[in-house]
Amino acid sequence: MNPVRAGVLAGLTVAAAVAVETGPLPLSLPGGLLLAFLLPGYALNEAIFRPRRRDIGVVERAVLVPSLSLAVLVLGGLVLWGAGGHLNRTSWTLVCAVSTLIATGAAYYRTLRAAAPETEPAPAPAVRAGIQDRLIRDVLPLVLAVLLVAGAGVWSYADSVNTYDVTVTTLSAQPPGPVDADGNRPVQVAATGLSAGEWTLVLSDPAGVEVDRQDVAPDGAGGWSGQVTVPGDERVTVNLFRGQEAAAFRTLVISDVP
């Protein structure tokens, strides 16, 4: 990769990353598509395969570019998640942009090495040197790709085994009872998978105004069951809050009487 192409690719990568993070939708959407399907794969293609290779044509490269780009997304996401990072727009943008810039640097460095004149003759015969060169440039990247895919598969399988029995918190309600003389209905609400700590059940009307609140004390198995009273003529939203968190951990809606 010559300096001009390397500079254009690096500049386009930075511009696409900035557009994704700060630009409006008409700019962030094309930038995201470039980072997800084109730029990382193109840079990796230039870094892995030697320049002017004749046995890789336009069709092969057209398939390799999006395939390698998607591989960067998958493997980068696995590494980021394994390191405890958050998978969001910023992290995906960094994964694609950094991978593209590193691959661009590697491709440019490889071009410099290929263009540097040899000061000393190779000690081995030309045929043997050609075979060794082909093994290093052609076979080694393929072996590394197979190892990466195999490692990702083993990692995914091990993670699925480890997370199979993860406890899931649920919030459910039985069908409301009949309307009493005051126009209210009793509803039996239950929750499972609650961790130790403070939990609060908050009932709100359609306007978001709180109509009732009660503390939830889970038993030793993480379960809770209780009865709440809701108005019979309006929908009620039941939110389950954990500790002092501002966002509801679980939510359900109880419909009014038709």
PDB file of C-alpha atoms in Angstrom:
ATOM      1  CA  MET A   1       0.000   0.000   0.000  1.00  0.00           C
ATOM      2  CA  ASN A   2       1.592   3.261  -1.131  1.00  0.00           C
ATOM      3  CA  PRO A   3       1.618   6.372   1.111  1.00  0.00           C
ATOM      4  CA  VAL A   4      -1.246   8.054  -0.745  1.00  0.00           C
ATOM      5  CA  ARG A   5      -3.611   5.079  -0.398  1.00  0.00           C
ATOM      6  CA  ALA A   6      -2.598   4.586   3.222  1.00  0.00           C
ATOM      7  CA  GLY A   7      -3.255   8.242   3.994  1.00  0.00           C
ATOM      8  CA  VAL A   8      -6.612   8.232   2.236  1.00  0.00           C
ATOM      9  CA  LEU A   9      -7.688   5.055   4.028  1.00  0.00           C
ATOM     10  CA  ALA A  10      -6.614   6.379   7.430  1.00  0.00           C
ATOM     11  CA  GLY A  11      -8.317   9.731   6.814  1.00  0.00           C
ATOM     12  CA  LEU A  12     -11.518   8.077   5.632  1.00  0.00           C
ATOM     13  CA  THR A  13     -11.506   5.851   8.717  1.00  0.00           C
ATOM     14  CA  VAL A  14     -11.160   8.796  11.090  1.00  0.00           C
ATOM     15  CA  ALA A  15     -13.833  10.759   9.217  1.00  0.00           C
ATOM     16  CA  ALA A  16     -16.253   7.803   9.333  1.00  0.00           C
ATOM     17  CA  ALA A  17     -15.649   7.321  13.072  1.00  0.00           C
ATOM     18  CA  VAL A  18     -16.281  11.018  13.772  1.00  0.00           C
ATOM     19  CA  ALA A  19     -19.434  10.928  11.638  1.00  0.00           C
ATOM     20  CA  VAL A  20     -20.777   7.916  13.529  1.00  0.00           C
ATOM     21  CA  GLU A  21     -20.150   9.498  16.917  1.00  0.00           C
ATOM     22  CA  THR A  22     -21.099  13.115  16.344  1.00  0.00           C
ATOM     23  CA  GLY A  23     -22.717  13.483  12.931  1.00  0.00           C
ATOM     24  CA  PRO A  24     -26.403  13.505  11.964  1.00  0.00           C
ATOM     25  CA  LEU A  25     -28.093  10.423  10.547  1.00  0.00           C
ATOM     26  CA  PRO A  26     -27.283  11.214   6.860  1.00  0.00           C
ATOM     27  CA  LEU A  27     -23.583  11.148   7.823  1.00  0.00           C
ATOM     28  CA  SER A  28     -23.499   8.603  10.647  1.00  0.00           C
ATOM     29  CA  LEU A  29     -25.300   5.909   8.642  1.00  0.00           C
ATOM     30  CA  PRO A  30     -22.829   5.843   5.693  1.00  0.00           C
ATOM     31  CA  GLY A  31     -19.939   6.119   8.154  1.00  0.00           C
ATOM     32  CA  GLY A  32     -21.206   3.141  10.137  1.00  0.00           C
ATOM     33  CA  LEU A  33     -21.672   1.061   6.994  1.00  0.00           C
ATOM     34  CA  LEU A  34     -18.125   1.854   5.871  1.00  0.00           C
ATOM     35  CA  LEU A  35     -16.688   0.861   9.260  1.00  0.00           C
ATOM     36  CA  ALA A  36     -18.777  -2.295   9.468  1.00  0.00           C
ATOM     37  CA  PHE A  37     -18.458  -3.708   5.946  1.00  0.00           C
ATOM     38  CA  LEU A  38     -15.608  -2.068   4.034  1.00  0.00           C
ATOM     39  CA  LEU A  39     -12.735  -0.262   5.733  1.00  0.00           C
ATOM     40  CA  PRO A  40     -11.443  -2.943   8.182  1.00  0.00           C
ATOM     41  CA  GLY A  41     -11.657  -5.691   5.567  1.00  0.00           C
ATOM     42  CA  TYR A  42      -9.926  -3.618   2.907  1.00  0.00           C
ATOM     43  CA  ALA A  43      -7.058  -2.728   5.246  1.00  0.00           C
ATOM     44  CA  LEU A  44      -6.682  -6.331   6.433  1.00  0.00           C
ATOM     45  CA  ASN A  45      -6.764  -7.579   2.854  1.00  0.00           C
ATOM     46  CA  GLU A  46      -3.878  -5.265   1.985  1.00  0.00           C
ATOM     47  CA  ALA A  47      -1.962  -6.268   5.110  1.00  0.00           C
ATOM     48  CA  ILE A  48      -2.391 -10.047   4.787  1.00  0.00           C
ATOM     49  CA  PHE A  49      -2.011 -10.672   1.043  1.00  0.00           C
ATOM     50  CA  ARG A  50       1.041  -9.526  -0.829  1.00  0.00           C
ATOM     51  CA  PRO A  51       0.659  -6.695  -3.360  1.00  0.00           C
ATOM     52  CA  ARG A  52      -0.147  -7.549  -6.989  1.00  0.00           C
ATOM     53  CA  ARG A  53      -0.927 -11.140  -6.150  1.00  0.00           C
ATOM     54  CA  ARG A  54      -2.240 -12.691  -9.356  1.00  0.00           C
ATOM     55  CA  ASP A  55      -4.152 -15.650  -7.961  1.00  0.00           C
ATOM     56  CA  ILE A  56      -6.541 -13.377  -6.018  1.00  0.00           C
ATOM     57  CA  GLY A  57      -8.779 -11.555  -8.440  1.00  0.00           C
ATOM     58  CA  VAL A  58     -11.428  -8.886  -8.127  1.00  0.00           C
ATOM     59  CA  VAL A  59     -14.164 -11.364  -7.180  1.00  0.00           C
ATOM     60  CA  GLU A  60     -12.087 -12.928  -4.409  1.00  0.00           C
ATOM     61  CA  ARG A  61     -11.150  -9.561  -2.972  1.00  0.00           C
ATOM     62  CA  ALA A  62     -14.763  -8.375  -3.207  1.00  0.00           C
ATOM     63  CA  VAL A  63     -15.769 -11.322  -1.014  1.00  0.00           C
ATOM     64  CA  LEU A  64     -12.804 -11.030   1.339  1.00  0.00           C
ATOM     65  CA  VAL A  65     -13.319  -7.354   2.171  1.00  0.00           C
ATOM     66  CA  PRO A  66     -16.809  -7.611   3.770  1.00  0.00           C
ATOM     67  CA  SER A  67     -15.966 -11.028   5.246  1.00  0.00           C
ATOM     68  CA  LEU A  68     -12.883  -9.719   7.018  1.00  0.00           C
ATOM     69  CA  SER A  69     -14.806  -6.635   8.141  1.00  0.00           C
ATOM     70  CA  LEU A  70     -17.501  -8.794   9.740  1.00  0.00           C
ATOM     71  CA  ALA A  71     -14.788 -10.942  11.325  1.00  0.00           C
ATOM     72  CA  VAL A  72     -13.386  -7.798  12.957  1.00  0.00           C
ATOM     73  CA  LEU A  73     -16.833  -7.014  14.375  1.00  0.00           C
ATOM     74  CA  VAL A  74     -17.342 -10.519  15.774  1.00  0.00           C
ATOM     75  CA  LEU A  75     -13.863 -11.100  17.176  1.00  0.00           C
ATOM     76  CA  GLY A  76     -13.512  -7.519  18.405  1.00  0.00           C
ATOM     77  CA  GLY A  77     -16.862  -7.740  20.159  1.00  0.00           C
ATOM     78  CA  LEU A  78     -15.873 -11.010  21.839  1.00  0.00           C
ATOM     79  CA  VAL A  79     -12.588  -9.555  23.057  1.00  0.00           C
ATOM     80  CA  LEU A  80     -14.282  -6.369  24.268  1.00  0.00           C
ATOM     81  CA  TRP A  81     -17.027  -8.270  26.066  1.00  0.00           C
ATOM     82  CA  GLY A  82     -14.517 -10.690  27.604  1.00  0.00           C
ATOM     83  CA  ALA A  83     -12.533  -7.726  28.938  1.00  0.00           C
ATOM     84  CA  GLY A  84     -15.634  -6.369  30.662  1.00  0.00           C
ATOM     85  CA  GLY A  85     -16.390  -3.573  28.199  1.00  0.00           C
ATOM     86  CA  HIS A  86     -19.782  -2.348  27.052  1.00  0.00           C
ATOM     87  CA  LEU A  87     -21.044  -3.199  23.579  1.00  0.00           C
ATOM     88  CA  ASN A  88     -22.483   0.067  22.296  1.00  0.00           C
ATOM     89  CA  ARG A  89     -22.042   2.448  19.379  1.00  0.00           C
ATOM     90  CA  THR A  90     -18.844   3.960  20.750  1.00  0.00           C
ATOM     91  CA  SER A  91     -17.170   0.624  21.455  1.00  0.00           C
ATOM     92  CA  TRP A  92     -18.074  -0.822  18.037  1.00  0.00           C
ATOM     93  CA  THR A  93     -16.763   2.335  16.360  1.00  0.00           C
ATOM     94  CA  LEU A  94     -13.469   2.111  18.259  1.00  0.00           C
ATOM     95  CA  VAL A  95     -13.060  -1.581  17.442  1.00  0.00           C
ATOM     96  CA  CYS A  96     -13.537  -1.024  13.706  1.00  0.00           C
ATOM     97  CA  ALA A  97     -11.541   2.212  13.499  1.00  0.00           C
ATOM     98  CA  VAL A  98      -8.566   1.002  15.553  1.00  0.00           C
ATOM     99  CA  SER A  99      -8.428  -2.313  13.684  1.00  0.00           C
ATOM    100  CA  THR A 100      -8.481  -0.459  10.357  1.00  0.00           C
ATOM    101  CA  LEU A 101      -5.709   1.943  11.369  1.00  0.00           C
ATOM    102  CA  ILE A 102      -3.499  -0.878  12.685  1.00  0.00           C
ATOM    103  CA  ALA A 103      -4.011  -2.943   9.527  1.00  0.00           C
ATOM    104  CA  THR A 104      -3.315   0.135   7.379  1.00  0.00           C
ATOM    105  CA  GLY A 105      -0.030   0.689   9.186  1.00  0.00           C
ATOM    106  CA  ALA A 106       0.912  -2.963   8.755  1.00  0.00           C
ATOM    107  CA  ALA A 107       0.104  -2.858   5.023  1.00  0.00           C
ATOM    108  CA  TYR A 108       2.159   0.309   4.540  1.00  0.00           C
ATOM    109  CA  TYR A 109       5.103  -1.165   6.487  1.00  0.00           C
ATOM    110  CA  ARG A 110       4.917  -4.330   4.382  1.00  0.00           C
ATOM    111  CA  THR A 111       5.112  -2.251   1.210  1.00  0.00           C
ATOM    112  CA  LEU A 112       8.170  -0.431   2.527  1.00  0.00           C
ATOM    113  CA  ARG A 113       9.905  -3.697   3.295  1.00  0.00           C
ATOM    114  CA  ALA A 114       9.072  -5.122  -0.124  1.00  0.00           C
ATOM    115  CA  ALA A 115      10.449  -2.028  -1.819  1.00  0.00           C
ATOM    116  CA  ALA A 116      13.686  -1.920   0.206  1.00  0.00           C
ATOM    117  CA  PRO A 117      16.740  -3.132  -1.773  1.00  0.00           C
ATOM    118  CA  GLU A 118      18.424  -6.268  -0.591  1.00  0.00           C
ATOM    119  CA  THR A 119      21.994  -5.595   0.572  1.00  0.00           C
ATOM    120  CA  GLU A 120      22.978  -9.220   1.034  1.00  0.00           C
ATOM    121  CA  PRO A 121      22.180 -12.217  -1.198  1.00  0.00           C
ATOM    122  CA  ALA A 122      19.996 -14.909   0.276  1.00  0.00           C
ATOM    123  CA  PRO A 123      22.054 -17.888   1.414  1.00  0.00           C
ATOM    124  CA  ALA A 124      19.475 -20.452   0.330  1.00  0.00           C
ATOM    125  CA  PRO A 125      18.708 -21.331  -3.299  1.00  0.00           C
ATOM    126  CA  ALA A 126      16.083 -19.252  -5.084  1.00  0.00           C
ATOM    127  CA  VAL A 127      13.579 -22.103  -5.287  1.00  0.00           C
ATOM    128  CA  ARG A 128      13.819 -22.854  -1.596  1.00  0.00           C
ATOM    129  CA  ALA A 129      13.500 -19.168  -0.703  1.00  0.00           C
ATOM    130  CA  GLY A 130      10.384 -18.947  -2.876  1.00  0.00           C
ATOM    131  CA  ILE A 131       8.780 -21.895  -1.089  1.00  0.00           C
ATOM    132  CA  GLN A 132       9.564 -20.445   2.322  1.00  0.00           C
ATOM    133  CA  ASP A 133       8.255 -17.063   1.256  1.00  0.00           C
ATOM    134  CA  ARG A 134       5.003 -18.615   0.023  1.00  0.00           C
ATOM    135  CA  LEU A 135       4.553 -20.537   3.269  1.00  0.00           C
ATOM    136  CA  ILE A 136       5.009 -17.395   5.340  1.00  0.00           C
ATOM    137  CA  ARG A 137       2.863 -15.121   3.186  1.00  0.00           C
ATOM    138  CA  ASP A 138       0.111 -17.510   2.137  1.00  0.00           C
ATOM    139  CA  VAL A 139      -0.181 -20.406   4.556  1.00  0.00           C
ATOM    140  CA  LEU A 140       0.526 -18.575   7.812  1.00  0.00           C
ATOM    141  CA  PRO A 141      -2.372 -16.073   7.486  1.00  0.00           C
ATOM    142  CA  LEU A 142      -4.738 -18.928   6.678  1.00  0.00           C
ATOM    143  CA  VAL A 143      -3.567 -20.881   9.735  1.00  0.00           C
ATOM    144  CA  LEU A 144      -4.005 -17.803  11.930  1.00  0.00           C
ATOM    145  CA  ALA A 145      -7.513 -17.239  10.571  1.00  0.00           C
ATOM    146  CA  VAL A 146      -8.486 -20.858  11.290  1.00  0.00           C
ATOM    147  CA  LEU A 147      -7.078 -20.583  14.824  1.00  0.00           C
ATOM    148  CA  LEU A 148      -8.995 -17.351  15.436  1.00  0.00           C
ATOM    149  CA  VAL A 149     -12.280 -18.835  14.231  1.00  0.00           C
ATOM    150  CA  ALA A 150     -11.712 -22.017  16.231  1.00  0.00           C
ATOM    151  CA  GLY A 151     -10.821 -20.014  19.337  1.00  0.00           C
ATOM    152  CA  ALA A 152     -13.935 -17.875  18.975  1.00  0.00           C
ATOM    153  CA  GLY A 153     -16.070 -21.004  18.628  1.00  0.00           C
ATOM    154  CA  VAL A 154     -14.563 -22.646  21.727  1.00  0.00           C
ATOM    155  CA  TRP A 155     -14.939 -19.408  23.689  1.00  0.00           C
ATOM    156  CA  SER A 156     -18.581 -19.003  22.646  1.00  0.00           C
ATOM    157  CA  TYR A 157     -19.384 -22.615  23.559  1.00  0.00           C
ATOM    158  CA  ALA A 158     -17.701 -22.326  26.962  1.00  0.00           C
ATOM    159  CA  ASP A 159     -19.532 -19.071  27.661  1.00  0.00           C
ATOM    160  CA  SER A 160     -22.890 -20.595  26.718  1.00  0.00           C
ATOM    161  CA  VAL A 161     -22.238 -23.473  29.133  1.00  0.00           C
ATOM    162  CA  ASN A 162     -21.245 -21.104  31.944  1.00  0.00           C
ATOM    163  CA  THR A 163     -24.246 -18.805  31.474  1.00  0.00           C
ATOM    164  CA  TYR A 164     -26.859 -21.509  30.879  1.00  0.00           C
ATOM    165  CA  ASP A 165     -28.070 -21.484  34.492  1.00  0.00           C
ATOM    166  CA  VAL A 166     -28.074 -17.706  34.978  1.00  0.00           C
ATOM    167  CA  THR A 167     -30.970 -16.589  37.176  1.00  0.00           C
ATOM    168  CA  VAL A 168     -33.457 -14.341  35.385  1.00  0.00           C
ATOM    169  CA  THR A 169     -35.617 -11.859  37.292  1.00  0.00           C
ATOM    170  CA  THR A 170     -39.296 -11.980  36.354  1.00  0.00           C
ATOM    171  CA  LEU A 171     -42.337  -9.875  37.279  1.00  0.00           C
ATOM    172  CA  SER A 172     -45.812 -11.251  36.603  1.00  0.00           C
ATOM    173  CA  ALA A 173     -49.412 -10.652  37.613  1.00  0.00           C
ATOM    174  CA  GLN A 174     -52.536 -12.791  37.870  1.00  0.00           C
ATOM    175  CA  PRO A 175     -55.770 -11.662  36.180  1.00  0.00           C
ATOM    176  CA  PRO A 176     -57.323  -8.811  38.196  1.00  0.00           C
ATOM    177  CA  GLY A 177     -60.226  -9.612  40.495  1.00  0.00           C
ATOM    178  CA  PRO A 178     -63.711  -8.100  40.308  1.00  0.00           C
ATOM    179  CA  VAL A 179     -64.307  -4.418  40.945  1.00  0.00           C
ATOM    180  CA  ASP A 180     -65.257  -3.708  44.553  1.00  0.00           C
ATOM    181  CA  ALA A 181     -67.604  -1.039  45.916  1.00  0.00           C
ATOM    182  CA  ASP A 182     -64.857   1.582  45.767  1.00  0.00           C
ATOM    183  CA  GLY A 183     -64.138   0.908  42.073  1.00  0.00           C
ATOM    184  CA  ASN A 184     -60.829  -0.885  42.718  1.00  0.00           C
ATOM    185  CA  ARG A 185     -59.604  -4.338  41.763  1.00  0.00           C
ATOM    186  CA  PRO A 186     -57.204  -6.642  43.654  1.00  0.00           C
ATOM    187  CA  VAL A 187     -54.280  -8.048  41.658  1.00  0.00           C
ATOM    188  CA  GLN A 188     -51.872 -10.746  42.774  1.00  0.00           C
ATOM    189  CA  VAL A 189     -48.311  -9.832  41.701  1.00  0.00           C
ATOM    190  CA  ALA A 190     -45.275 -12.134  41.916  1.00  0.00           C
ATOM    191  CA  ALA A 191     -41.558 -11.776  41.260  1.00  0.00           C
ATOM    192  CA  THR A 192     -38.794 -14.371  41.006  1.00  0.00           C
ATOM    193  CA  GLY A 193     -35.016 -14.296  40.749  1.00  0.00           C
ATOM    194  CA  LEU A 194     -34.625 -11.318  43.098  1.00  0.00           C
ATOM    195  CA  SER A 195     -31.186 -10.787  44.553  1.00  0.00           C
ATOM    196  CA  ALA A 196     -30.624  -9.797  48.173  1.00  0.00           C
ATOM    197  CA  GLY A 197     -31.185  -6.118  48.854  1.00  0.00           C
ATOM    198  CA  GLU A 198     -33.894  -3.486  48.682  1.00  0.00           C
ATOM    199  CA  TRP A 199     -36.679  -3.763  46.102  1.00  0.00           C
ATOM    200  CA  THR A 200     -39.650  -1.442  45.628  1.00  0.00           C
ATOM    201  CA  LEU A 201     -42.890  -1.892  43.695  1.00  0.00           C
ATOM    202  CA  VAL A 202     -44.342   1.373  42.323  1.00  0.00           C
ATOM    203  CA  LEU A 203     -47.755   1.685  40.651  1.00  0.00           C
ATOM    204  CA  SER A 204     -48.405   4.615  38.281  1.00  0.00           C
ATOM    205  CA  ASP A 205     -51.424   5.819  36.313  1.00  0.00           C
ATOM    206  CA  PRO A 206     -51.327   6.551  32.538  1.00  0.00           C
ATOM    207  CA  ALA A 207     -50.079  10.083  33.246  1.00  0.00           C
ATOM    208  CA  GLY A 208     -47.107   8.723  35.195  1.00  0.00           C
ATOM    209  CA  VAL A 209     -48.448   9.815  38.592  1.00  0.00           C
ATOM    210  CA  GLU A 210     -47.643   7.406  41.404  1.00  0.00           C
ATOM    211  CA  VAL A 211     -50.758   5.809  42.903  1.00  0.00           C
ATOM    212  CA  ASP A 212     -49.201   3.253  45.249  1.00  0.00           C
ATOM    213  CA  ARG A 213     -45.835   2.047  46.509  1.00  0.00           C
ATOM    214  CA  GLN A 214     -44.744  -0.889  48.625  1.00  0.00           C
ATOM    215  CA  ASP A 215     -41.492  -2.509  49.654  1.00  0.00           C
ATOM    216  CA  VAL A 216     -40.659  -5.959  48.330  1.00  0.00           C
ATOM    217  CA  ALA A 217     -38.865  -8.399  50.634  1.00  0.00           C
ATOM    218  CA  PRO A 218     -37.699 -11.502  48.689  1.00  0.00           C
ATOM    219  CA  ASP A 219     -37.525 -14.834  50.453  1.00  0.00           C
ATOM    220  CA  GLY A 220     -34.470 -17.070  50.611  1.00  0.00           C
ATOM    221  CA  ALA A 221     -35.096 -18.385  47.099  1.00  0.00           C
ATOM    222  CA  GLY A 222     -35.390 -14.888  45.620  1.00  0.00           C
ATOM    223  CA  GLY A 223     -39.170 -14.999  45.260  1.00  0.00           C
ATOM    224  CA  TRP A 224     -41.926 -12.644  46.362  1.00  0.00           C
ATOM    225  CA  SER A 225     -45.690 -12.541  46.065  1.00  0.00           C
ATOM    226  CA  GLY A 226     -48.174  -9.931  47.208  1.00  0.00           C
ATOM    227  CA  GLN A 227     -51.456  -8.266  46.433  1.00  0.00           C
ATOM    228  CA  VAL A 228     -51.885  -4.748  45.107  1.00  0.00           C
ATOM    229  CA  THR A 229     -55.014  -2.702  44.572  1.00  0.00           C
ATOM    230  CA  VAL A 230     -55.493  -0.878  41.270  1.00  0.00           C
ATOM    231  CA  PRO A 231     -58.252   1.422  39.971  1.00  0.00           C
ATOM    232  CA  GLY A 232     -60.802  -0.462  37.916  1.00  0.00           C
ATOM    233  CA  ASP A 233     -61.278   2.178  35.243  1.00  0.00           C
ATOM    234  CA  GLU A 234     -57.708   2.943  34.110  1.00  0.00           C
ATOM    235  CA  ARG A 235     -54.513   1.229  33.050  1.00  0.00           C
ATOM    236  CA  VAL A 236     -51.812   0.912  35.696  1.00  0.00           C
ATOM    237  CA  THR A 237     -48.085   0.495  35.146  1.00  0.00           C
ATOM    238  CA  VAL A 238     -46.259  -1.617  37.721  1.00  0.00           C
ATOM    239  CA  ASN A 239     -42.534  -0.889  38.006  1.00  0.00           C
ATOM    240  CA  LEU A 240     -40.075  -2.933  40.045  1.00  0.00           C
ATOM    241  CA  PHE A 241     -37.071  -0.893  41.230  1.00  0.00           C
ATOM    242  CA  ARG A 242     -33.847  -2.279  42.673  1.00  0.00           C
ATOM    243  CA  GLY A 243     -32.312  -0.241  45.492  1.00  0.00           C
ATOM    244  CA  GLN A 244     -32.015   3.446  44.637  1.00  0.00           C
ATOM    245  CA  GLU A 245     -31.845   2.944  40.858  1.00  0.00           C
ATOM    246  CA  ALA A 246     -33.812   5.495  38.845  1.00  0.00           C
ATOM    247  CA  ALA A 247     -34.701   3.099  36.004  1.00  0.00           C
ATOM    248  CA  ALA A 248     -37.215   0.312  36.539  1.00  0.00           C
ATOM    249  CA  PHE A 249     -35.675  -3.169  36.601  1.00  0.00           C
ATOM    250  CA  ARG A 250     -38.897  -4.838  35.429  1.00  0.00           C
ATOM    251  CA  THR A 251     -42.207  -3.398  34.206  1.00  0.00           C
ATOM    252  CA  LEU A 252     -45.683  -4.725  33.486  1.00  0.00           C
ATOM    253  CA  VAL A 253     -48.997  -3.074  32.558  1.00  0.00           C
ATOM    254  CA  ILE A 254     -52.382  -3.966  34.057  1.00  0.00           C
ATOM    255  CA  SER A 255     -55.253  -3.055  31.773  1.00  0.00           C
ATOM    256  CA  ASP A 256     -58.449  -1.350  32.875  1.00  0.00           C
ATOM    257  CA  VAL A 257     -61.878  -3.003  32.815  1.00  0.00           C
ATOM    258  CA  PRO A 258     -63.179  -3.042  29.190  1.00  0.00           C
TER     259      PRO A 258
END
